[in-house]
Coordinates of C-alpha atoms and ligand atoms in Angstrom, one line a residue:
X528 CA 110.3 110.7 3.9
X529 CA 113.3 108.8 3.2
X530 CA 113.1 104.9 4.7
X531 CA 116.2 103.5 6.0
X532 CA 116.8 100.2 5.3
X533 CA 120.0 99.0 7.0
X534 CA 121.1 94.8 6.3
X535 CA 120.0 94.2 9.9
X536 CA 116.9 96.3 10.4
X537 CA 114.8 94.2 8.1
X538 CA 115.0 91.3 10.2
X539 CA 114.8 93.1 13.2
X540 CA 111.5 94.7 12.4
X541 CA 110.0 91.1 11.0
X542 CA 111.4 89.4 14.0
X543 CA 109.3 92.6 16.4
X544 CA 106.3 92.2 14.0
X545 CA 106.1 88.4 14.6
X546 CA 106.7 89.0 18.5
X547 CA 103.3 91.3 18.2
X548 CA 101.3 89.0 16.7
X549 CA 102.2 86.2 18.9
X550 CA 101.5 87.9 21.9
X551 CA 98.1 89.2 20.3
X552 CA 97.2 85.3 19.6
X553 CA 98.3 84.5 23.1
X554 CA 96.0 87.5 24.6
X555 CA 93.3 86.1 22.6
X556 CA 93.8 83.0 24.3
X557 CA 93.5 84.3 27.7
X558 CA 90.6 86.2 26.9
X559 CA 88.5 83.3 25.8
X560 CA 90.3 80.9 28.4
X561 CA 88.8 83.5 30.8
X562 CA 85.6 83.1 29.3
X563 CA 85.4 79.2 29.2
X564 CA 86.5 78.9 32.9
X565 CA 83.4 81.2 34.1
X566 CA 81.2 79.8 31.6
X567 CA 82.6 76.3 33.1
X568 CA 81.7 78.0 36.8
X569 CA 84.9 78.4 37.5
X570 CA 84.0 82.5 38.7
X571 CA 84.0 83.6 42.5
X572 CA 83.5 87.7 42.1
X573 CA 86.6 89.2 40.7
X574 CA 88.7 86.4 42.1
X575 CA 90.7 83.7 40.1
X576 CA 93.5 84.6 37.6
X577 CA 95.3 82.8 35.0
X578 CA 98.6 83.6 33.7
X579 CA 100.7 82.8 30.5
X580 CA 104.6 82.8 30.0
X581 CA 105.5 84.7 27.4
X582 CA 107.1 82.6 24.2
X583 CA 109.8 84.8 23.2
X584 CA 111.0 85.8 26.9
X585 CA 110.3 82.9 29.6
X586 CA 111.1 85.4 32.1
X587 CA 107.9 87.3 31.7
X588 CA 104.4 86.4 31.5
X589 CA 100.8 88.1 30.4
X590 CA 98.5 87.5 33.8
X591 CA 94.5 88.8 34.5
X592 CA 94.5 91.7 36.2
X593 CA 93.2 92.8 40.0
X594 CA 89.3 93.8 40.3
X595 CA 88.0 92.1 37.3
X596 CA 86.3 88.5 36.3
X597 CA 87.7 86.2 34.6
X598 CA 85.4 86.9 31.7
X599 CA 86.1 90.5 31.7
X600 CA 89.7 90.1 30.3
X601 CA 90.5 92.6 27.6
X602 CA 94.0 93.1 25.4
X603 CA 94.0 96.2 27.3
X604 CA 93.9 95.0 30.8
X605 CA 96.5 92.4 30.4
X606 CA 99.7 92.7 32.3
X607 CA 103.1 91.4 31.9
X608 CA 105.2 90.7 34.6
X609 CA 108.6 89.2 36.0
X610 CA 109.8 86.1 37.3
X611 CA 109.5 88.3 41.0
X612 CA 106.2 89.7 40.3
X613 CA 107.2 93.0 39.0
X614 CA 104.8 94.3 36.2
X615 CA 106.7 95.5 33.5
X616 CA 104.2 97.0 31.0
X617 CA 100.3 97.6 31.9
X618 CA 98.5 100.0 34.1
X619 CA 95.9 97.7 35.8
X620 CA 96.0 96.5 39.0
X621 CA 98.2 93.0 39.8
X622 CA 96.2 90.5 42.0
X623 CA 98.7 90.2 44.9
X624 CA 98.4 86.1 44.8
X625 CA 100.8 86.6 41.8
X626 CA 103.9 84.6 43.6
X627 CA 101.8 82.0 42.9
X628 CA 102.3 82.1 39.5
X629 CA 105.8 83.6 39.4
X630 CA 107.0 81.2 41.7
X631 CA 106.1 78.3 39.5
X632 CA 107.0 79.3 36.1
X633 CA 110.8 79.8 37.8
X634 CA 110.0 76.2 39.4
X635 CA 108.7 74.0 36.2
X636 CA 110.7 75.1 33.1
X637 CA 107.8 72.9 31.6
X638 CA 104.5 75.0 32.6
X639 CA 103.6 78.2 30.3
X640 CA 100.6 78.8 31.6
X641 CA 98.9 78.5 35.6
X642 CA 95.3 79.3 36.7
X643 CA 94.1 79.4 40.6
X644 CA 90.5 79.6 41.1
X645 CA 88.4 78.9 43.8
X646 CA 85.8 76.0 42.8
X647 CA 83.5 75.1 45.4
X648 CA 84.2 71.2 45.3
X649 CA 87.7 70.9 44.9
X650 CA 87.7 73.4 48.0
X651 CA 85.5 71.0 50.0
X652 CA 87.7 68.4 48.9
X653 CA 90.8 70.2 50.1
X654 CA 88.9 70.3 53.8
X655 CA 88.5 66.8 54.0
X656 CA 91.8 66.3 54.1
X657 CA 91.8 63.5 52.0
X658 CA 93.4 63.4 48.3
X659 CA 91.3 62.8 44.6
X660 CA 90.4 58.9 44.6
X661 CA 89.9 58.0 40.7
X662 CA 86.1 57.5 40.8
X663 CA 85.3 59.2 37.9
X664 CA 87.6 59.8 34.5
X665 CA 88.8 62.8 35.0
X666 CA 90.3 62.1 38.6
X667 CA 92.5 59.8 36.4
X668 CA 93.7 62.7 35.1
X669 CA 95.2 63.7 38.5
X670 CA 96.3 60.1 39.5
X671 CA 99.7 60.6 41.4
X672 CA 99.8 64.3 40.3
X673 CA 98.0 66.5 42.5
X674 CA 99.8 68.6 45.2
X675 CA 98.4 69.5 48.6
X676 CA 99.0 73.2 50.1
X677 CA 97.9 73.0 53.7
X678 CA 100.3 76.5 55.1
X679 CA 97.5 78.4 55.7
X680 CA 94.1 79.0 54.2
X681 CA 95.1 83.2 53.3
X682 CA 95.7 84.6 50.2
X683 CA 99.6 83.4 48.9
X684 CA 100.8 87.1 49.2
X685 CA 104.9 86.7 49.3
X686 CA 107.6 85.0 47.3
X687 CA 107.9 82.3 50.3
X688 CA 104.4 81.5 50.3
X689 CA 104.3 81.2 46.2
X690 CA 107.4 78.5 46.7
X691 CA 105.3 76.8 48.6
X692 CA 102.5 75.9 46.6
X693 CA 105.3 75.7 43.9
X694 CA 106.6 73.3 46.2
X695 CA 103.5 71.8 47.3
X696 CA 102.9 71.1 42.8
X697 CA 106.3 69.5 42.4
X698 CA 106.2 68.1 39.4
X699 CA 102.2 67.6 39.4
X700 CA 99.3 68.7 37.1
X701 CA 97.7 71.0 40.5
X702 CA 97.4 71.3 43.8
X703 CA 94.8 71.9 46.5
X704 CA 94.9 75.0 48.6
X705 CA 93.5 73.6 51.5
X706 CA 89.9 75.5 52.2
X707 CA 90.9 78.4 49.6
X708 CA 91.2 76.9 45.8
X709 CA 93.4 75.0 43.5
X710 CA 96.6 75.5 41.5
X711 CA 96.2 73.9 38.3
X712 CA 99.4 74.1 35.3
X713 CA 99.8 72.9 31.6
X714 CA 102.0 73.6 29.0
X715 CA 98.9 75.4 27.0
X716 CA 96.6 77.0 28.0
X717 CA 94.3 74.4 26.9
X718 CA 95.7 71.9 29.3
X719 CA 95.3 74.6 31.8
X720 CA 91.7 75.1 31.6
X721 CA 90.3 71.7 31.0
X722 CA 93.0 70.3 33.7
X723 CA 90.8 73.3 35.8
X724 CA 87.3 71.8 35.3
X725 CA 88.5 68.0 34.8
X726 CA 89.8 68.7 38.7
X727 CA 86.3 70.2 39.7
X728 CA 84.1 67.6 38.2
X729 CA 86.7 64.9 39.8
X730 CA 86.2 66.9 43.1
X731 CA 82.1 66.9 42.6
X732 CA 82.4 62.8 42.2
X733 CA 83.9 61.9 44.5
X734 CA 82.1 64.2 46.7
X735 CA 79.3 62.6 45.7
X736 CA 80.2 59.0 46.1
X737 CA 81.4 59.6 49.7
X738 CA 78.0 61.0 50.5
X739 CA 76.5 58.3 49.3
X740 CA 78.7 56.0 51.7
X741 CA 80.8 53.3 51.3
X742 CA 82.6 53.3 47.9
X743 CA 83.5 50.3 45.8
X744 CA 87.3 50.5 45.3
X745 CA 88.6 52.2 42.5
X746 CA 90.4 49.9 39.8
X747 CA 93.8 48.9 39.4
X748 CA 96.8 51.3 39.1
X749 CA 97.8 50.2 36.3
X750 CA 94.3 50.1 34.8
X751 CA 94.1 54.4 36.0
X752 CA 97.6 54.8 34.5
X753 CA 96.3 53.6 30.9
X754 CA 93.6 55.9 30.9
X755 CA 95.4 58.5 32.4
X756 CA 98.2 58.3 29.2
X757 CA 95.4 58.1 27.0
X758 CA 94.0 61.5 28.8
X759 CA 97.0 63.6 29.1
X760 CA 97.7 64.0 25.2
X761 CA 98.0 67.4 24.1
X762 CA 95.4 66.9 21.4
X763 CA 92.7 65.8 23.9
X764 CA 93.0 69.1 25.7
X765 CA 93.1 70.6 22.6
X766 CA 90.0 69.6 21.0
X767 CA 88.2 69.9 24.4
X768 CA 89.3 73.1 25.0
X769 CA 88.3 74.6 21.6
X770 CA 84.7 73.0 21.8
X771 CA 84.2 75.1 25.0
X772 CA 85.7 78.1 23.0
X773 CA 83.1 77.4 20.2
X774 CA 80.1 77.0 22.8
X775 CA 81.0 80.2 24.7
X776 CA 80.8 82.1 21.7
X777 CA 77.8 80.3 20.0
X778 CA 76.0 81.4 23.6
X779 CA 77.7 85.2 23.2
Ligands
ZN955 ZN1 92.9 82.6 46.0

């Protein structure tokens, strides 16, 4: 067989052949992501889903599919989907909260990747009624940055009810769905999943703290900002996330 090879098909194929493995690293990602959130607790049956925008096309994005754990991701069951919740290649089953996802990623240009869980202290947090105080480090993380959804405590099935958690985030790190589960964003998926159980653990604090009864204030702004700046770098997220990665596969 006789191999065409035109001036502009050599590119072409290397730029396709690139695309592939990107998306394969990406999927690889989400698997262990998936992995590291239940390993972190972050599991409630099949629920919870994380999503990632796609590199090469910020119109579409790979997200966890319907009837499955988080740890039960596979390259197979992955589907990509539109900017209006349309899947566009997979045969799985979409989770119908997917507006929340879609609705964001056209919201914040910035945020490649979104995860909604339902952890059981940020949820008890969210029915208080009363927003993360900075009692521990990683509620500094959150410090002026996290959302509040209080619509209604159903699943976010429509395009309307995705904006509004969308607008609920603003330009924030998460939100609380108000007696359902939290919204969390990052610009990696790293971000995403330790911003996921650094909200949890801030949640379990504070929890804590309250039940113990009248709390000592929490320190300065300024002092929360610092360590908030020092907490938000890529690489911390980075090297946290890939210690969890290394401990969920050391444990099979
Ligand atoms: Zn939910």
């Amino acid at each position: 067989m006789i191999k065409r090879k035109s001036a502009n098909g050599k590119p072409a194929r290397a730029k396709e052949a690139g695309q592939r493995a990107t998306h394969r690293l990406l999927k690889e990602q989400l698997i262990l992501a998936g992995k590291v959130l239940v390993a972190e607790g972050q599991d409630d049956f099949t629920r919870g889903h994380i999503s990632f925008r796609l590199p090469d096309d910020p119109n579409l994005f790979f997200m966890k599919a319907h009837s499955i754990g988080l740890d039960e991701i596979t390259m197979q069951n992955i589907l990509t989907i539109d900017l209006e919740g349309n899947v566009v290649a997979g045969t799985a089953r979409r989770h119908s909260e997917v507006y929340i996802h879609s609705e964001i990623f056209k919201a914040r240009p910035d945020v490649n990747c979104v995860i909604h869980t339902h952890p059981t202290y940020s949820i008890a947090l969210s029915a208080t009624g009363r927003g993360l105080k900075c009692y521990s480090q990683p509620g500094a993380l959150f410090h002026e940055a996290l959302g509040s959804y209080t619509d209604t405590i159903n699943l976010i099935r429509s395009h309307a009810m995705g904006a509004g958690v969308a607008h609920a985030l603003g330009n924030g790190r998460a939100v609380l769905l108000k007696n359902h589960g939290v919204v969390v964003i990052g610009a990696t998926i790293a971000e995403a999943v330790i911003g996921t159980i650094m909200l949890e653990n801030g949640a379990m604090v504070q929890l804590l703290v309250e039940a113990a009864g009248d709390p000592a204030p929490e320190f300065s702004r300024a002092d929360i900002e610092k360590l908030k700046a020092d907490i938000s770098q890529p690489e911390q997220f980075t090297i946290n996330f890939n210690y969890l990665v290394r401990r969920v596969k050391r444990r099979g």
